[in-house]
């Protein structure tokens, strides 16, 4: 499924995977974010931390009636205020998608899957 945009020069289709990759990359720039988590269920109570190659797997893109909603599954660093990190991720992802792709994001839902300490590395 793709997100479709019409311009004066023609039609642009952007796949949901591309949107997810851009959103994952933008989120990783936020201080306090350790990484993206697998959107699958937790394994034995431990969230699976995804590598840089799999950032899009922690993001689910919903495109209904031209409204784009993102669900982001993240892991935060121990000692940071979770609400601040989540808010910064929402703002950063929304801004990046609007500037790079030209897509207005209706909502960025954050699901904190875990907290990591330095010892967890």
CSV table of N, CA, C and O in Angstrom, one decimal, residues 32-94:
chain,number,residue,atom,x,y,z
A,32,UNK,N,18.0,10.2,24.4
A,32,UNK,CA,17.3,9.3,25.3
A,32,UNK,C,16.7,8.1,24.7
A,32,UNK,O,16.2,7.2,25.4
A,33,UNK,N,16.7,8.0,23.3
A,33,UNK,CA,16.2,6.9,22.7
A,33,UNK,C,17.3,5.9,22.4
A,33,UNK,O,18.3,6.2,21.8
A,34,UNK,N,17.1,4.7,22.9
A,34,UNK,CA,18.2,3.6,22.7
A,34,UNK,C,18.0,3.0,21.3
A,34,UNK,O,19.0,2.8,20.6
A,35,UNK,N,16.8,2.8,20.9
A,35,UNK,CA,16.5,2.2,19.6
A,35,UNK,C,15.0,1.8,19.4
A,35,UNK,O,14.2,2.1,20.3
A,36,UNK,N,14.8,1.2,18.3
A,36,UNK,CA,13.4,0.8,18.0
A,36,UNK,C,13.3,-0.7,18.5
A,36,UNK,O,14.2,-1.4,18.5
A,37,UNK,N,12.1,-1.0,18.9
A,37,UNK,CA,11.8,-2.3,19.4
A,37,UNK,C,10.9,-3.1,18.3
A,37,UNK,O,10.2,-2.5,17.5
A,38,UNK,N,11.0,-4.4,18.4
A,38,UNK,CA,10.2,-5.2,17.5
A,38,UNK,C,8.8,-5.0,17.8
A,38,UNK,O,8.4,-4.9,19.0
A,39,UNK,N,7.9,-4.9,16.9
A,39,UNK,CA,6.5,-4.7,17.1
A,39,UNK,C,5.8,-6.0,17.5
A,39,UNK,O,4.6,-6.0,17.9
A,40,UNK,N,6.6,-7.1,17.5
A,40,UNK,CA,6.0,-8.4,17.9
A,40,UNK,C,5.9,-8.4,19.4
A,40,UNK,O,6.4,-7.5,20.1
A,41,UNK,N,5.2,-9.3,19.9
A,41,UNK,CA,5.0,-9.4,21.4
A,41,UNK,C,6.4,-9.6,22.0
A,41,UNK,O,7.4,-10.1,21.4
A,42,UNK,N,6.5,-9.2,23.3
A,42,UNK,CA,7.7,-9.3,24.0
A,42,UNK,C,8.1,-10.8,24.2
A,42,UNK,O,7.2,-11.6,24.4
A,43,UNK,N,9.4,-11.1,24.1
A,43,UNK,CA,9.8,-12.4,24.3
A,43,UNK,C,10.3,-12.6,25.8
A,43,UNK,O,11.3,-11.9,26.1
A,44,UNK,N,9.7,-13.3,26.6
A,44,UNK,CA,10.0,-13.5,28.0
A,44,UNK,C,10.1,-12.2,28.7
A,44,UNK,O,11.0,-12.1,29.6
A,45,UNK,N,9.3,-11.3,28.4
A,45,UNK,CA,9.3,-10.0,29.1
A,45,UNK,C,10.4,-9.0,28.6
A,45,UNK,O,10.6,-8.0,29.2
A,46,UNK,N,11.2,-9.4,27.6
A,46,UNK,CA,12.3,-8.6,27.2
A,46,UNK,C,12.0,-8.1,25.7
A,46,UNK,O,11.7,-8.9,24.9
A,47,UNK,N,12.1,-6.8,25.5
A,47,UNK,CA,11.8,-6.2,24.2
A,47,UNK,C,13.1,-6.5,23.3
A,47,UNK,O,14.2,-6.3,23.8
A,48,UNK,N,12.9,-6.8,22.1
A,48,UNK,CA,14.0,-7.1,21.2
A,48,UNK,C,14.4,-5.7,20.6
A,48,UNK,O,13.6,-5.1,19.9
A,49,UNK,N,15.7,-5.4,20.8
A,49,UNK,CA,16.2,-4.1,20.3
A,49,UNK,C,16.6,-4.4,18.8
A,49,UNK,O,17.4,-5.3,18.6
A,50,UNK,N,16.1,-3.6,17.9
A,50,UNK,CA,16.5,-3.7,16.5
A,50,UNK,C,17.7,-3.0,16.1
A,50,UNK,O,18.0,-1.9,16.7
A,51,UNK,N,18.5,-3.5,15.2
A,51,UNK,CA,19.7,-2.8,14.7
A,51,UNK,C,19.3,-1.7,13.8
A,51,UNK,O,18.2,-1.5,13.4
A,52,UNK,N,20.3,-0.9,13.4
A,52,UNK,CA,20.1,0.2,12.5
A,52,UNK,C,19.5,-0.2,11.1
A,52,UNK,O,18.8,0.6,10.5
A,53,UNK,N,19.7,-1.4,10.7
A,53,UNK,CA,19.2,-1.9,9.4
A,53,UNK,C,17.7,-2.2,9.5
A,53,UNK,O,17.1,-2.2,8.5
A,54,UNK,N,17.2,-2.4,10.7
A,54,UNK,CA,15.8,-2.8,10.8
A,54,UNK,C,14.9,-1.7,11.5
A,54,UNK,O,14.0,-2.0,12.2
A,55,UNK,N,15.3,-0.4,11.3
A,55,UNK,CA,14.5,0.6,12.0
A,55,UNK,C,13.1,0.6,11.6
A,55,UNK,O,12.2,1.0,12.4
A,56,UNK,N,12.8,0.3,10.4
A,56,UNK,CA,11.4,0.4,9.9
A,56,UNK,C,10.5,-0.7,10.5
A,56,UNK,O,9.3,-0.6,10.5
A,57,UNK,N,11.1,-1.8,11.1
A,57,UNK,CA,10.3,-2.8,11.7
A,57,UNK,C,9.7,-2.4,13.0
A,57,UNK,O,8.8,-3.1,13.5
A,58,UNK,N,10.1,-1.4,13.6
A,58,UNK,CA,9.5,-0.9,14.8
A,58,UNK,C,8.5,0.2,14.6
A,58,UNK,O,7.9,0.8,15.5
A,59,UNK,N,8.1,0.4,13.3
A,59,UNK,CA,7.2,1.4,12.9
A,59,UNK,C,6.1,0.8,12.1
A,59,UNK,O,6.3,0.0,11.2
A,60,UNK,N,4.8,1.1,12.5
A,60,UNK,CA,3.7,0.6,11.7
A,60,UNK,C,3.0,1.9,11.1
A,60,UNK,O,2.7,2.8,11.8
A,61,UNK,N,2.8,1.9,9.8
A,61,UNK,CA,2.2,3.0,9.1
A,61,UNK,C,0.7,2.6,8.8
A,61,UNK,O,0.5,1.6,8.1
A,62,UNK,N,-0.2,3.4,9.2
A,62,UNK,CA,-1.6,3.3,8.9
A,62,UNK,C,-2.0,4.4,8.0
A,62,UNK,O,-1.9,5.6,8.3
A,63,UNK,N,-2.5,4.1,6.8
A,63,UNK,CA,-3.0,5.1,5.8
A,63,UNK,C,-4.4,4.8,5.5
A,63,UNK,O,-4.7,3.9,4.7
A,64,UNK,N,-5.3,5.5,6.1
A,64,UNK,CA,-6.7,5.4,5.8
A,64,UNK,C,-7.3,6.7,5.4
A,64,UNK,O,-7.2,7.7,6.1
A,65,UNK,N,-8.0,6.7,4.3
A,65,UNK,CA,-8.7,7.9,3.8
A,65,UNK,C,-7.7,9.1,3.7
A,65,UNK,O,-8.1,10.3,4.0
A,66,UNK,N,-6.5,8.9,3.3
A,66,UNK,CA,-5.5,10.0,3.2
A,66,UNK,C,-4.9,10.5,4.5
A,66,UNK,O,-4.1,11.4,4.5
A,67,UNK,N,-5.3,9.9,5.6
A,67,UNK,CA,-4.7,10.3,6.9
A,67,UNK,C,-3.6,9.2,7.3
A,67,UNK,O,-3.9,8.0,7.3
A,68,UNK,N,-2.4,9.7,7.6
A,68,UNK,CA,-1.3,8.9,7.9
A,68,UNK,C,-1.1,8.9,9.4
A,68,UNK,O,-1.0,10.0,10.0
A,69,UNK,N,-1.2,7.7,10.0
A,69,UNK,CA,-1.0,7.6,11.5
A,69,UNK,C,0.2,6.6,11.7
A,69,UNK,O,0.2,5.5,11.0
A,70,UNK,N,1.1,6.9,12.5
A,70,UNK,CA,2.3,6.0,12.8
A,70,UNK,C,2.2,5.5,14.2
A,70,UNK,O,1.8,6.2,15.1
A,71,UNK,N,2.5,4.2,14.3
A,71,UNK,CA,2.7,3.6,15.6
A,71,UNK,C,4.2,3.2,15.7
A,71,UNK,O,4.7,2.5,14.9
A,72,UNK,N,4.8,3.8,16.7
A,72,UNK,CA,6.3,3.6,16.9
A,72,UNK,C,6.5,2.8,18.2
A,72,UNK,O,6.1,3.3,19.3
A,73,UNK,N,7.3,1.7,18.1
A,73,UNK,CA,7.7,0.9,19.3
A,73,UNK,C,9.1,1.2,19.6
A,73,UNK,O,10.0,0.9,18.8
A,74,UNK,N,9.4,1.8,20.8
A,74,UNK,CA,10.7,2.3,21.1
A,74,UNK,C,11.2,1.7,22.4
A,74,UNK,O,10.4,1.2,23.2
A,75,UNK,N,12.5,1.8,22.6
A,75,UNK,CA,13.2,1.5,23.8
A,75,UNK,C,13.9,2.8,24.3
A,75,UNK,O,14.7,3.3,23.5
A,76,UNK,N,13.7,3.2,25.5
A,76,UNK,CA,14.4,4.4,26.0
A,76,UNK,C,15.5,4.1,27.0
A,76,UNK,O,15.6,3.0,27.5
A,77,UNK,N,16.3,5.1,27.2
A,77,UNK,CA,17.5,4.9,28.1
A,77,UNK,C,17.0,5.2,29.5
A,77,UNK,O,16.1,6.0,29.8
A,78,UNK,N,17.6,4.4,30.4
A,78,UNK,CA,17.3,4.6,31.8
A,78,UNK,C,17.7,5.9,32.3
A,78,UNK,O,18.8,6.4,32.0
A,79,UNK,N,16.9,6.6,33.1
A,79,UNK,CA,17.3,7.9,33.7
A,79,UNK,C,16.7,9.1,33.0
A,79,UNK,O,16.9,10.2,33.5
A,80,UNK,N,16.1,8.9,31.9
A,80,UNK,CA,15.5,10.0,31.1
A,80,UNK,C,14.0,10.0,31.4
A,80,UNK,O,13.4,9.0,31.7
A,81,UNK,N,13.4,11.2,31.3
A,81,UNK,CA,12.0,11.3,31.4
A,81,UNK,C,11.3,10.8,30.2
A,81,UNK,O,11.4,11.3,29.1
A,82,UNK,N,10.5,9.7,30.4
A,82,UNK,CA,9.9,9.0,29.2
A,82,UNK,C,9.0,9.9,28.5
A,82,UNK,O,9.0,9.8,27.2
A,83,UNK,N,8.2,10.7,29.1
A,83,UNK,CA,7.3,11.5,28.4
A,83,UNK,C,8.0,12.6,27.6
A,83,UNK,O,7.5,12.9,26.5
A,84,UNK,N,9.1,13.0,28.0
A,84,UNK,CA,9.9,14.0,27.2
A,84,UNK,C,10.5,13.3,26.0
A,84,UNK,O,10.4,13.9,24.9
A,85,UNK,N,11.0,12.1,26.1
A,85,UNK,CA,11.6,11.4,25.0
A,85,UNK,C,10.5,11.1,24.0
A,85,UNK,O,10.6,11.3,22.8
A,86,UNK,N,9.3,10.6,24.5
A,86,UNK,CA,8.2,10.3,23.6
A,86,UNK,C,7.7,11.6,22.8
A,86,UNK,O,7.5,11.5,21.6
A,87,UNK,N,7.6,12.7,23.5
A,87,UNK,CA,7.2,13.9,22.9
A,87,UNK,C,8.2,14.4,21.9
A,87,UNK,O,7.8,14.9,20.8
A,88,UNK,N,9.5,14.3,22.2
A,88,UNK,CA,10.5,14.7,21.2
A,88,UNK,C,10.5,13.8,20.0
A,88,UNK,O,10.7,14.3,18.9
A,89,UNK,N,10.3,12.5,20.2
A,89,UNK,CA,10.2,11.6,19.0
A,89,UNK,C,9.0,12.0,18.2
A,89,UNK,O,9.1,12.1,16.9
A,90,UNK,N,7.8,12.3,18.8
A,90,UNK,CA,6.7,12.6,18.0
A,90,UNK,C,6.9,13.9,17.2
A,90,UNK,O,6.6,13.9,16.0
A,91,UNK,N,7.5,14.9,17.8
A,91,UNK,CA,7.8,16.2,17.1
A,91,UNK,C,8.8,16.0,16.0
A,91,UNK,O,8.6,16.5,14.9
A,92,UNK,N,9.9,15.2,16.3
A,92,UNK,CA,10.9,15.0,15.3
A,92,UNK,C,10.5,14.3,14.1
A,92,UNK,O,10.8,14.6,12.9
A,93,UNK,N,9.7,13.2,14.3
A,93,UNK,CA,9.2,12.4,13.2
A,93,UNK,C,8.2,13.2,12.4
A,93,UNK,O,8.3,13.1,11.1
A,94,UNK,N,7.3,13.9,13.0
A,94,UNK,CA,6.3,14.6,12.3
A,94,UNK,C,7.0,15.7,11.4
A,94,UNK,O,6.7,15.8,10.2
